[in-house]
């Protein structure tokens, strides 16, 4: 069986699914191995590593991946990959909003009766997302599990203003954990508003594993997590519809 | 300096255009609405402002020594911003002919280019070219629309390459081809079952129509300032791929 690579290369992390993985690849990248299922092996690697790898990928999405594609015709924009990844999952839903929250952007698509209906992709104002949180956690030497849900939230329209609030509150005695938690609650509320305040959100991306974010978002709507590999699954569905 | 050029913007009154063509048969006509890569920004207008109107003023200043006159549409068929640009250019010493072409009773011409099989960018370039010179449409084939593009000619024409050739043109651009650039009723008419991208140039009043119509017909609303961002390109690509 031919080995195939499907990669979603984001700003900081790349999600990679290898079909018919072999020991050679696994041995080299086992530190980044996440799980395997049937013929699929799942990896999450830093995107800077993806750039250095001596591999051409079969199907790609994400702006960091295009140059590494074997065939540029097999590079898909992230919304197309997302939509193809979720199609089967929501085909019987009357309405479904899928929100993908990335490292520096957020995007949503809406399906009505299993049919693609609407979308939005927010780069500039959605910039206060995953990468911001990662930088803050590193700066304050915290792990994501240190951050617990807070009922209070920061209302902000721009990441710079959010930073100002965090720094201010910490200088007045709030712990960094609590300040970051309020930011995360603010991000959750902003993403709920960005998705047009639906009753339910299907969530994709790294925030699926972040409890403080999920608890915050669940305050506003029902949430079903779809994990970090949805875009890769979309590429696989495109390759083999 | 030999003055050999006539600048125009929008859809000036055809009667005045024809008079000028007789008066200056050898003049070269320049559409001042269009961004020209070699023309600098003279920073006369605010930085955050309609890019098309900025093009008009910058192009006018660039061609100043060659311009016989500028014929400017300043009525309902264009916009208030163009009327104000005209005030500024006149005050700067340009020879301006203002026209208002608001007659909506004219018999509407068939939108042959708008519904043809030409690539979308060629359709739109041909429609604007026809403002000044007649176009032979006899060899154009009509296609059924798979997609629609509603709006004015965008500053960034490259976004039009994202659409398949069986995209019909709607909105102001089609009104231009039909000879009724001020007819709002025609402007808001679309084929309701055709997935359509409703385009607005940033800071243009027509954004209200684009947003409203996109909601009414379940289309995609996009608003672009100067050059389309990756996000906008991806949105249009996704809309076309998924609908």
Tab-separated table of C-alpha atoms in Angstrom:
chain	number	residue	atom	x	y	z
A	1	UNK	CA	0.000	0.000	0.000
A	2	UNK	CA	1.342	3.398	-0.966
A	3	UNK	CA	2.330	5.718	1.849
A	4	UNK	CA	0.610	9.114	1.612
A	5	UNK	CA	1.022	12.333	3.569
A	6	UNK	CA	-1.814	14.758	4.361
A	7	UNK	CA	-0.718	17.882	6.183
A	8	UNK	CA	-2.439	20.891	7.696
A	9	UNK	CA	0.459	23.250	8.295
A	10	UNK	CA	-0.560	26.066	10.586
A	11	UNK	CA	1.421	29.018	11.829
A	12	UNK	CA	2.940	27.225	14.826
A	13	UNK	CA	1.814	23.577	14.661
A	14	UNK	CA	1.330	21.216	11.770
A	15	UNK	CA	-1.083	18.334	11.868
A	16	UNK	CA	-0.010	15.387	9.770
A	17	UNK	CA	-1.855	12.198	8.874
A	18	UNK	CA	0.163	9.454	7.252
A	19	UNK	CA	-1.677	6.691	5.425
A	20	UNK	CA	0.116	3.328	5.496
A	21	UNK	CA	2.798	4.646	7.806
A	22	UNK	CA	5.927	2.523	8.142
A	23	UNK	CA	8.435	2.115	10.903
A	24	UNK	CA	10.957	4.283	9.127
A	25	UNK	CA	8.835	7.416	9.400
A	26	UNK	CA	7.535	6.548	12.860
A	27	UNK	CA	11.046	5.960	14.198
A	28	UNK	CA	12.199	9.326	13.005
A	29	UNK	CA	9.211	11.281	14.300
A	30	UNK	CA	7.861	9.194	17.179
A	31	UNK	CA	8.208	12.165	19.570
A	32	UNK	CA	5.400	13.813	17.640
A	33	UNK	CA	3.199	10.736	17.257
A	34	UNK	CA	-0.309	11.221	18.684
A	35	UNK	CA	-2.323	8.112	17.821
A	36	UNK	CA	-3.077	5.619	15.108
A	37	UNK	CA	-6.322	4.220	13.796
A	38	UNK	CA	-6.728	1.647	11.040
A	39	UNK	CA	-4.243	2.691	8.339
A	40	UNK	CA	-3.897	6.258	9.603
A	41	UNK	CA	-1.153	7.607	11.858
A	42	UNK	CA	-1.528	11.029	13.392
A	43	UNK	CA	1.276	13.412	14.255
A	44	UNK	CA	1.522	16.986	15.530
A	45	UNK	CA	4.812	18.701	14.773
A	46	UNK	CA	6.137	22.244	15.015
A	47	UNK	CA	5.648	23.922	11.639
A	48	UNK	CA	9.282	24.992	11.537
A	49	UNK	CA	10.157	21.268	11.518
A	50	UNK	CA	7.754	20.626	8.646
A	51	UNK	CA	9.630	23.215	6.614
A	52	UNK	CA	12.907	21.391	7.200
A	53	UNK	CA	11.619	17.863	6.469
A	54	UNK	CA	12.878	16.284	3.315
A	55	UNK	CA	9.385	15.096	2.350
A	56	UNK	CA	6.986	16.260	-0.313
A	57	UNK	CA	3.416	15.994	0.852
A	58	UNK	CA	0.596	14.566	-1.219
A	59	UNK	CA	-2.305	16.774	-0.058
A	60	UNK	CA	-1.825	20.009	1.847
A	61	UNK	CA	-3.691	22.851	3.456
A	62	UNK	CA	-2.525	25.863	5.454
A	63	UNK	CA	-0.311	28.659	4.236
A	64	UNK	CA	2.895	27.011	5.489
A	65	UNK	CA	2.374	23.897	3.387
A	66	UNK	CA	1.968	24.981	-0.196
A	67	UNK	CA	5.662	24.985	-1.032
A	68	UNK	CA	6.053	21.463	0.280
A	69	UNK	CA	3.348	20.022	-1.937
A	70	UNK	CA	4.279	17.446	-4.573
A	71	UNK	CA	1.620	18.770	-6.859
A	72	UNK	CA	0.361	22.311	-6.349
A	73	UNK	CA	-3.056	21.275	-7.640
A	74	UNK	CA	-3.451	19.268	-4.442
A	75	UNK	CA	-3.156	22.270	-2.155
A	76	UNK	CA	-6.532	23.348	-0.739
A	77	UNK	CA	-7.490	26.380	1.231
A	78	UNK	CA	-8.350	25.720	4.855
A	79	UNK	CA	-12.078	26.338	4.590
A	80	UNK	CA	-12.371	23.797	1.781
A	81	UNK	CA	-10.422	21.256	3.842
A	82	UNK	CA	-12.544	22.019	6.899
A	83	UNK	CA	-15.805	21.671	4.986
A	84	UNK	CA	-14.749	18.358	3.478
A	85	UNK	CA	-13.630	17.109	6.862
A	86	UNK	CA	-16.942	17.762	8.556
A	87	UNK	CA	-19.429	16.990	5.770
A	88	UNK	CA	-20.255	13.423	6.744
A	89	UNK	CA	-20.435	14.261	10.415
A	90	UNK	CA	-23.179	16.867	10.034
A	91	UNK	CA	-25.064	15.634	6.953
A	92	UNK	CA	-28.228	14.947	8.939
A	93	UNK	CA	-28.187	18.175	10.938
A	94	UNK	CA	-30.727	20.856	10.083
A	95	UNK	CA	-28.108	23.478	10.792
A	96	UNK	CA	-24.478	23.152	11.835
A	97	UNK	CA	-21.848	25.798	12.565
A	98	UNK	CA	-18.270	24.570	12.517
A	99	UNK	CA	-15.705	26.865	14.094
A	100	UNK	CA	-12.007	26.300	13.549
A	101	UNK	CA	-9.902	28.287	15.949
A	102	UNK	CA	-6.284	28.344	14.960
A	103	UNK	CA	-3.064	29.814	16.112
A	104	UNK	CA	-3.678	33.228	14.638
A	105	UNK	CA	-7.037	33.153	12.924
A	106	UNK	CA	-10.549	31.830	13.204
A	107	UNK	CA	-12.974	30.663	10.601
A	108	UNK	CA	-16.474	29.264	10.574
A	109	UNK	CA	-18.681	27.565	8.045
A	110	UNK	CA	-22.386	26.933	8.197
A	111	UNK	CA	-24.209	23.958	6.728
A	112	UNK	CA	-27.972	23.831	6.351
A	113	UNK	CA	-29.464	20.384	5.777
A	114	UNK	CA	-25.987	19.067	5.040
A	115	UNK	CA	-25.357	21.687	2.364
A	116	UNK	CA	-22.677	24.340	2.604
A	117	UNK	CA	-24.322	27.688	3.166
A	118	UNK	CA	-22.089	30.432	4.497
A	119	UNK	CA	-18.635	31.144	5.844
A	120	UNK	CA	-16.371	33.733	7.322
A	121	UNK	CA	-12.662	33.851	7.899
A	122	UNK	CA	-11.215	36.327	10.248
A	123	UNK	CA	-7.477	36.900	10.153
A	124	UNK	CA	-6.709	40.335	11.539
A	125	UNK	CA	-9.255	40.658	14.344
A	126	UNK	CA	-9.073	36.969	15.197
A	127	UNK	CA	-5.365	37.255	15.791
A	128	UNK	CA	-5.630	36.992	19.555
A	129	UNK	CA	-6.015	33.214	19.526
A	130	UNK	CA	-3.752	30.202	19.988
A	131	UNK	CA	-0.369	31.805	19.436
A	132	UNK	CA	-1.183	34.581	21.916
A	133	UNK	CA	-2.089	32.046	24.587
A	134	UNK	CA	1.035	29.999	23.906
A	135	UNK	CA	3.217	33.083	24.232
A	136	UNK	CA	1.540	34.110	27.478
A	137	UNK	CA	1.860	30.643	28.966
A	138	UNK	CA	5.543	30.585	28.077
A	139	UNK	CA	6.101	34.086	29.417
A	140	UNK	CA	4.500	33.267	32.780
A	141	UNK	CA	5.925	29.720	32.833
A	142	UNK	CA	2.499	28.079	32.978
A	143	UNK	CA	0.935	24.998	31.378
A	144	UNK	CA	-2.501	24.916	29.824
A	145	UNK	CA	-3.787	22.678	32.640
A	146	UNK	CA	-2.814	25.403	35.160
A	147	UNK	CA	-5.517	27.628	33.701
A	148	UNK	CA	-8.933	27.107	35.271
A	149	UNK	CA	-12.213	28.552	34.071
A	150	UNK	CA	-13.087	32.007	35.411
A	151	UNK	CA	-16.552	33.448	35.336
A	152	UNK	CA	-15.064	36.879	34.723
A	153	UNK	CA	-13.830	37.744	31.281
A	154	UNK	CA	-11.894	40.470	29.529
A	155	UNK	CA	-13.886	42.276	26.883
A	156	UNK	CA	-11.488	43.203	24.139
A	157	UNK	CA	-11.542	43.828	20.428
A	158	UNK	CA	-7.808	43.619	19.893
A	159	UNK	CA	-5.021	41.438	21.301
A	160	UNK	CA	-2.981	44.501	22.243
A	161	UNK	CA	-5.794	45.800	24.470
A	162	UNK	CA	-6.084	42.351	26.039
A	163	UNK	CA	-2.376	42.384	26.867
A	164	UNK	CA	-2.775	45.762	28.485
A	165	UNK	CA	-5.566	44.438	30.727
A	166	UNK	CA	-3.518	41.376	31.690
A	167	UNK	CA	-0.435	43.404	32.585
A	168	UNK	CA	-2.533	45.936	34.511
A	169	UNK	CA	-4.394	43.337	36.542
A	170	UNK	CA	-1.264	41.361	37.335
A	171	UNK	CA	0.455	44.535	38.531
A	172	UNK	CA	-2.550	45.016	40.831
A	173	UNK	CA	-2.165	41.579	42.365
A	174	UNK	CA	-4.171	39.183	40.147
A	175	UNK	CA	-2.351	35.920	39.479
A	176	UNK	CA	-1.186	35.307	35.891
A	177	UNK	CA	-3.318	32.129	35.862
A	178	UNK	CA	-6.470	34.091	36.590
A	179	UNK	CA	-5.582	36.889	34.167
A	180	UNK	CA	-4.946	34.434	31.329
A	181	UNK	CA	-8.145	32.626	32.222
A	182	UNK	CA	-10.118	35.855	31.862
A	183	UNK	CA	-8.483	36.375	28.485
A	184	UNK	CA	-9.451	32.862	27.432
A	185	UNK	CA	-13.018	33.492	28.529
A	186	UNK	CA	-12.925	36.673	26.422
A	187	UNK	CA	-11.630	34.724	23.426
A	188	UNK	CA	-14.412	32.163	23.908
A	189	UNK	CA	-17.040	34.898	23.968
A	190	UNK	CA	-15.510	36.608	20.926
A	191	UNK	CA	-15.472	33.354	18.972
A	192	UNK	CA	-19.126	32.719	19.934
A	193	UNK	CA	-20.028	36.206	18.612
A	194	UNK	CA	-17.880	35.722	15.497
A	195	UNK	CA	-19.837	32.534	14.716
A	196	UNK	CA	-23.064	34.603	14.969
A	197	UNK	CA	-24.133	33.307	18.388
A	198	UNK	CA	-25.402	29.861	17.366
A	199	UNK	CA	-27.087	27.386	19.713
A	200	UNK	CA	-24.364	24.863	19.066
A	201	UNK	CA	-20.787	25.019	17.837
A	202	UNK	CA	-18.793	22.142	16.388
A	203	UNK	CA	-15.275	23.086	17.385
A	204	UNK	CA	-12.106	22.213	15.506
A	205	UNK	CA	-8.496	23.098	16.311
A	206	UNK	CA	-6.113	23.215	19.232
A	207	UNK	CA	-8.649	24.750	21.620
A	208	UNK	CA	-10.527	21.427	21.621
A	209	UNK	CA	-7.970	20.290	24.224
A	210	UNK	CA	-8.160	23.410	26.375
A	211	UNK	CA	-10.598	22.943	29.242
A	212	UNK	CA	-10.708	26.568	30.356
A	213	UNK	CA	-11.702	27.595	26.834
A	214	UNK	CA	-14.285	24.837	26.457
A	215	UNK	CA	-15.907	25.607	29.812
A	216	UNK	CA	-16.038	29.277	28.870
A	217	UNK	CA	-17.577	28.593	25.471
A	218	UNK	CA	-20.117	26.182	26.964
A	219	UNK	CA	-21.425	29.076	29.023
A	220	UNK	CA	-22.825	30.493	25.779
A	221	UNK	CA	-23.729	27.500	23.628
A	222	UNK	CA	-23.581	23.751	23.290
A	223	UNK	CA	-20.137	22.602	22.119
A	224	UNK	CA	-19.073	19.434	20.336
A	225	UNK	CA	-15.343	19.017	19.816
A	226	UNK	CA	-14.000	17.585	16.576
A	227	UNK	CA	-10.301	17.578	17.407
A	228	UNK	CA	-7.236	18.894	15.681
A	229	UNK	CA	-7.136	16.659	12.598
A	230	UNK	CA	-10.382	17.693	10.921
A	231	UNK	CA	-8.644	19.537	8.078
A	232	UNK	CA	-6.370	16.542	7.418
A	233	UNK	CA	-9.457	14.312	7.355
A	234	UNK	CA	-10.935	16.767	4.858
A	235	UNK	CA	-7.892	16.328	2.619
A	236	UNK	CA	-8.280	12.556	2.839
A	237	UNK	CA	-11.959	12.888	1.872
A	238	UNK	CA	-10.972	15.080	-1.088
A	239	UNK	CA	-8.434	12.479	-2.207
A	240	UNK	CA	-10.921	9.657	-1.827
A	241	UNK	CA	-14.460	11.088	-1.892
B	1	UNK	CA	3.320	69.918	-23.515
B	2	UNK	CA	1.046	68.472	-26.179
B	3	UNK	CA	-2.371	67.793	-24.710
B	4	UNK	CA	-3.689	64.613	-26.248
B	5	UNK	CA	-5.623	62.752	-23.578
B	6	UNK	CA	-9.165	62.829	-22.247
B	7	UNK	CA	-9.728	61.365	-18.809
B	8	UNK	CA	-13.077	60.004	-17.740
B	9	UNK	CA	-14.566	58.404	-14.676
B	10	UNK	CA	-17.695	56.371	-14.147
B	11	UNK	CA	-20.288	56.408	-16.918
B	12	UNK	CA	-20.412	59.951	-18.301
B	13	UNK	CA	-23.322	61.078	-20.461
B	14	UNK	CA	-22.829	59.371	-23.880
B	15	UNK	CA	-23.990	62.546	-25.643
B	16	UNK	CA	-21.095	64.525	-24.137
B	17	UNK	CA	-18.661	61.683	-24.866
B	18	UNK	CA	-19.703	61.663	-28.514
B	19	UNK	CA	-19.375	65.446	-28.767
B	20	UNK	CA	-15.830	65.249	-27.410
B	21	UNK	CA	-15.000	62.410	-29.803
B	22	UNK	CA	-16.013	64.622	-32.729
B	23	UNK	CA	-14.159	67.617	-31.323
B	24	UNK	CA	-10.976	65.619	-30.508
B	25	UNK	CA	-10.965	62.654	-32.917
B	26	UNK	CA	-7.339	61.728	-32.145
B	27	UNK	CA	-7.562	61.941	-28.376
B	28	UNK	CA	-6.516	59.010	-26.263
B	29	UNK	CA	-9.137	58.170	-23.601
B	30	UNK	CA	-8.038	57.068	-20.138
B	31	UNK	CA	-10.347	55.508	-17.554
B	32	UNK	CA	-9.222	57.294	-14.406
B	33	UNK	CA	-11.063	54.845	-12.123
B	34	UNK	CA	-8.531	52.122	-12.851
B	35	UNK	CA	-5.418	51.658	-10.729
B	36	UNK	CA	-2.236	52.118	-12.769
B	37	UNK	CA	0.828	50.566	-11.170
B	38	UNK	CA	3.159	53.367	-12.266
B	39	UNK	CA	1.044	56.172	-10.789
B	40	UNK	CA	2.156	57.225	-7.289
B	41	UNK	CA	-0.131	58.130	-4.416
B	42	UNK	CA	0.014	61.924	-4.237
B	43	UNK	CA	-1.685	61.760	-0.819
B	44	UNK	CA	-4.278	64.360	-1.721
B	45	UNK	CA	-7.154	62.308	-0.359
B	46	UNK	CA	-7.254	60.637	3.080
B	47	UNK	CA	-5.333	57.391	3.406
B	48	UNK	CA	-8.482	55.562	4.515
B	49	UNK	CA	-10.820	56.295	1.631
B	50	UNK	CA	-12.396	54.682	-1.413
B	51	UNK	CA	-9.547	53.340	-3.562
B	52	UNK	CA	-11.392	54.077	-6.805
B	53	UNK	CA	-11.785	57.761	-5.961
B	54	UNK	CA	-8.132	57.883	-4.916
B	55	UNK	CA	-7.262	56.387	-8.320
B	56	UNK	CA	-9.238	59.141	-10.070
B	57	UNK	CA	-7.387	61.920	-8.285
B	58	UNK	CA	-3.929	60.297	-8.496
B	59	UNK	CA	-4.325	59.436	-12.178
B	60	UNK	CA	-5.563	62.936	-12.938
B	61	UNK	CA	-2.511	64.478	-11.272
B	62	UNK	CA	-0.191	62.041	-13.075
B	63	UNK	CA	-1.671	62.866	-16.493
B	64	UNK	CA	-2.204	66.549	-15.742
B	65	UNK	CA	0.076	67.917	-18.471
B	66	UNK	CA	-1.468	65.695	-21.132
B	67	UNK	CA	-5.116	66.127	-20.249
B	68	UNK	CA	-7.381	68.077	-22.574
B	69	UNK	CA	-10.199	67.654	-20.098
B	70	UNK	CA	-11.690	65.231	-17.603
B	71	UNK	CA	-15.270	64.156	-18.077
B	72	UNK	CA	-16.644	63.135	-14.728
B	73	UNK	CA	-19.849	61.335	-13.865
B	74	UNK	CA	-21.090	62.990	-10.699
B	75	UNK	CA	-24.742	62.009	-10.466
B	76	UNK	CA	-26.692	59.053	-9.109
B	77	UNK	CA	-24.911	56.871	-11.676
B	78	UNK	CA	-21.621	57.404	-9.818
B	79	UNK	CA	-21.462	58.695	-6.241
B	80	UNK	CA	-21.066	61.677	-3.925
B	81	UNK	CA	-17.375	60.925	-3.512
B	82	UNK	CA	-16.834	61.395	-7.260
B	83	UNK	CA	-18.732	64.685	-7.113
B	84	UNK	CA	-16.422	65.828	-4.313
B	85	UNK	CA	-13.334	64.619	-6.210
B	86	UNK	CA	-14.558	66.768	-9.077
B	87	UNK	CA	-14.755	69.787	-6.743
B	88	UNK	CA	-11.173	69.135	-5.599
B	89	UNK	CA	-9.807	68.655	-9.119
B	90	UNK	CA	-11.537	71.791	-10.374
B	91	UNK	CA	-10.075	73.704	-7.457
B	92	UNK	CA	-6.630	72.336	-8.365
B	93	UNK	CA	-6.990	73.864	-11.816
B	94	UNK	CA	-8.142	70.887	-13.889
B	95	UNK	CA	-10.514	71.407	-16.768
B	96	UNK	CA	-13.520	69.342	-15.674
B	97	UNK	CA	-16.748	68.551	-17.490
B	98	UNK	CA	-19.304	67.214	-15.040
B	99	UNK	CA	-22.155	65.096	-16.345
B	100	UNK	CA	-25.152	63.514	-14.713
B	101	UNK	CA	-26.652	60.561	-16.551
B	102	UNK	CA	-29.575	59.633	-14.373
B	103	UNK	CA	-32.125	58.799	-17.032
B	104	UNK	CA	-33.619	55.417	-16.193
B	105	UNK	CA	-36.355	55.592	-18.815
B	106	UNK	CA	-33.896	54.769	-21.605
B	107	UNK	CA	-34.555	51.468	-23.352
B	108	UNK	CA	-32.282	48.994	-21.643
B	109	UNK	CA	-29.788	47.199	-23.838
B	110	UNK	CA	-29.383	43.432	-23.644
B	111	UNK	CA	-26.601	42.431	-21.227
B	112	UNK	CA	-24.764	40.364	-23.831
B	113	UNK	CA	-21.252	40.657	-22.396
B	114	UNK	CA	-22.494	40.119	-18.831
B	115	UNK	CA	-24.020	36.773	-19.742
B	116	UNK	CA	-21.335	35.601	-22.154
B	117	UNK	CA	-18.819	32.783	-21.871
B	118	UNK	CA	-15.852	35.151	-21.696
B	119	UNK	CA	-13.625	34.982	-18.628
B	120	UNK	CA	-15.084	37.254	-15.943
B	121	UNK	CA	-12.175	39.687	-16.006
B	122	UNK	CA	-12.563	40.124	-19.778
B	123	UNK	CA	-16.312	40.657	-19.413
B	124	UNK	CA	-15.768	43.473	-16.963
B	125	UNK	CA	-12.943	45.083	-18.925
B	126	UNK	CA	-15.027	44.934	-22.098
B	127	UNK	CA	-18.053	46.501	-20.404
B	128	UNK	CA	-16.018	49.460	-19.160
B	129	UNK	CA	-14.274	49.775	-22.531
B	130	UNK	CA	-17.678	50.023	-24.203
B	131	UNK	CA	-18.367	53.269	-22.338
B	132	UNK	CA	-16.076	54.941	-24.872
B	133	UNK	CA	-15.927	52.672	-27.901
B	134	UNK	CA	-18.402	50.306	-29.542
B	135	UNK	CA	-17.791	46.595	-29.053
B	136	UNK	CA	-18.598	43.886	-31.588
B	137	UNK	CA	-20.728	41.430	-29.622
B	138	UNK	CA	-21.846	39.260	-32.518
B	139	UNK	CA	-19.415	36.462	-31.710
B	140	UNK	CA	-20.231	36.272	-28.016
B	141	UNK	CA	-22.046	33.175	-26.784
B	142	UNK	CA	-24.507	33.264	-23.931
B	143	UNK	CA	-23.979	30.721	-21.143
B	144	UNK	CA	-26.227	29.677	-18.311
B	145	UNK	CA	-24.879	31.059	-15.056
B	146	UNK	CA	-23.202	28.732	-12.568
B	147	UNK	CA	-22.095	31.700	-10.433
B	148	UNK	CA	-22.727	35.407	-10.244
B	149	UNK	CA	-20.564	38.431	-9.543
B	150	UNK	CA	-22.454	41.481	-8.325
B	151	UNK	CA	-20.907	44.910	-7.984
B	152	UNK	CA	-18.680	47.557	-9.481
B	153	UNK	CA	-15.432	46.676	-11.268
B	154	UNK	CA	-13.076	45.909	-8.360
B	155	UNK	CA	-9.842	47.793	-7.872
B	156	UNK	CA	-8.096	44.421	-7.597
B	157	UNK	CA	-9.138	42.750	-10.841
B	158	UNK	CA	-7.170	39.600	-9.972
B	159	UNK	CA	-10.033	38.352	-7.781
B	160	UNK	CA	-12.081	37.915	-10.945
B	161	UNK	CA	-9.741	35.127	-12.039
B	162	UNK	CA	-11.117	33.021	-9.172
B	163	UNK	CA	-14.477	32.699	-10.950
B	164	UNK	CA	-15.323	30.217	-13.707
B	165	UNK	CA	-16.196	31.577	-17.156
B	166	UNK	CA	-19.891	30.755	-16.696
B	167	UNK	CA	-20.222	33.546	-14.157
B	168	UNK	CA	-22.781	36.216	-14.955
B	169	UNK	CA	-22.220	39.856	-14.121
B	170	UNK	CA	-24.834	41.709	-12.061
B	171	UNK	CA	-25.094	45.002	-10.227
B	172	UNK	CA	-23.739	48.341	-11.394
B	173	UNK	CA	-21.414	46.768	-13.966
B	174	UNK	CA	-24.342	45.099	-15.739
B	175	UNK	CA	-26.293	48.367	-15.502
B	176	UNK	CA	-23.418	50.002	-17.389
B	177	UNK	CA	-23.686	47.470	-20.189
B	178	UNK	CA	-27.456	47.963	-20.265
B	179	UNK	CA	-26.996	51.725	-20.544
B	180	UNK	CA	-28.734	52.529	-17.234
B	181	UNK	CA	-25.983	53.096	-14.667
B	182	UNK	CA	-28.314	55.025	-12.341
B	183	UNK	CA	-31.122	52.458	-12.288
B	184	UNK	CA	-31.110	51.022	-8.771
B	185	UNK	CA	-34.009	48.702	-9.604
B	186	UNK	CA	-31.936	47.011	-12.284
B	187	UNK	CA	-28.901	47.076	-10.026
B	188	UNK	CA	-30.532	44.936	-7.347
B	189	UNK	CA	-31.920	42.351	-9.758
B	190	UNK	CA	-30.114	39.000	-9.675
B	191	UNK	CA	-30.948	35.412	-10.550
B	192	UNK	CA	-31.957	34.260	-7.117
B	193	UNK	CA	-30.884	30.640	-7.533
B	194	UNK	CA	-27.419	31.480	-8.805
B	195	UNK	CA	-24.753	31.486	-6.046
B	196	UNK	CA	-23.452	35.031	-6.182
B	197	UNK	CA	-20.554	36.935	-4.684
B	198	UNK	CA	-21.734	40.411	-3.712
B	199	UNK	CA	-18.724	42.647	-3.956
B	200	UNK	CA	-18.263	46.084	-2.499
B	201	UNK	CA	-15.297	48.380	-2.789
B	202	UNK	CA	-14.416	49.413	0.768
B	203	UNK	CA	-15.863	52.804	1.819
B	204	UNK	CA	-18.429	52.654	-0.995
B	205	UNK	CA	-22.086	53.382	-0.200
B	206	UNK	CA	-23.084	50.392	-2.329
B	207	UNK	CA	-21.858	48.169	0.526
B	208	UNK	CA	-25.376	48.480	1.954
B	209	UNK	CA	-26.883	46.853	-1.135
B	210	UNK	CA	-24.156	44.206	-1.316
B	211	UNK	CA	-24.659	43.185	2.304
B	212	UNK	CA	-28.454	43.237	2.083
B	213	UNK	CA	-28.582	41.262	-1.166
B	214	UNK	CA	-26.041	38.686	0.043
B	215	UNK	CA	-28.297	38.015	3.006
B	216	UNK	CA	-31.464	37.930	0.922
B	217	UNK	CA	-30.054	35.552	-1.692
B	218	UNK	CA	-27.726	33.534	0.545
B	219	UNK	CA	-24.670	34.752	-1.340
B	220	UNK	CA	-21.244	35.802	-0.158
B	221	UNK	CA	-20.577	39.405	0.821
B	222	UNK	CA	-17.014	40.619	0.357
B	223	UNK	CA	-15.580	44.033	0.942
B	224	UNK	CA	-12.122	44.798	-0.417
B	225	UNK	CA	-10.119	47.969	0.029
B	226	UNK	CA	-7.037	47.932	-2.176
B	227	UNK	CA	-5.691	44.450	-2.894
B	228	UNK	CA	-7.579	41.338	-1.794
B	229	UNK	CA	-6.100	39.722	1.328
B	230	UNK	CA	-5.387	35.971	1.467
B	231	UNK	CA	-8.460	35.661	3.651
B	232	UNK	CA	-10.747	37.247	1.050
B	233	UNK	CA	-9.252	35.139	-1.746
B	234	UNK	CA	-9.755	32.002	0.348
B	235	UNK	CA	-13.354	32.948	1.111
B	236	UNK	CA	-14.199	33.372	-2.564
B	237	UNK	CA	-12.316	30.187	-3.493
B	238	UNK	CA	-14.213	28.264	-0.821
B	239	UNK	CA	-17.574	29.702	-1.850
B	240	UNK	CA	-16.982	28.683	-5.445
B	241	UNK	CA	-15.655	25.282	-4.528
B	242	UNK	CA	-18.350	24.418	-1.993
B	243	UNK	CA	-21.509	25.831	-3.622
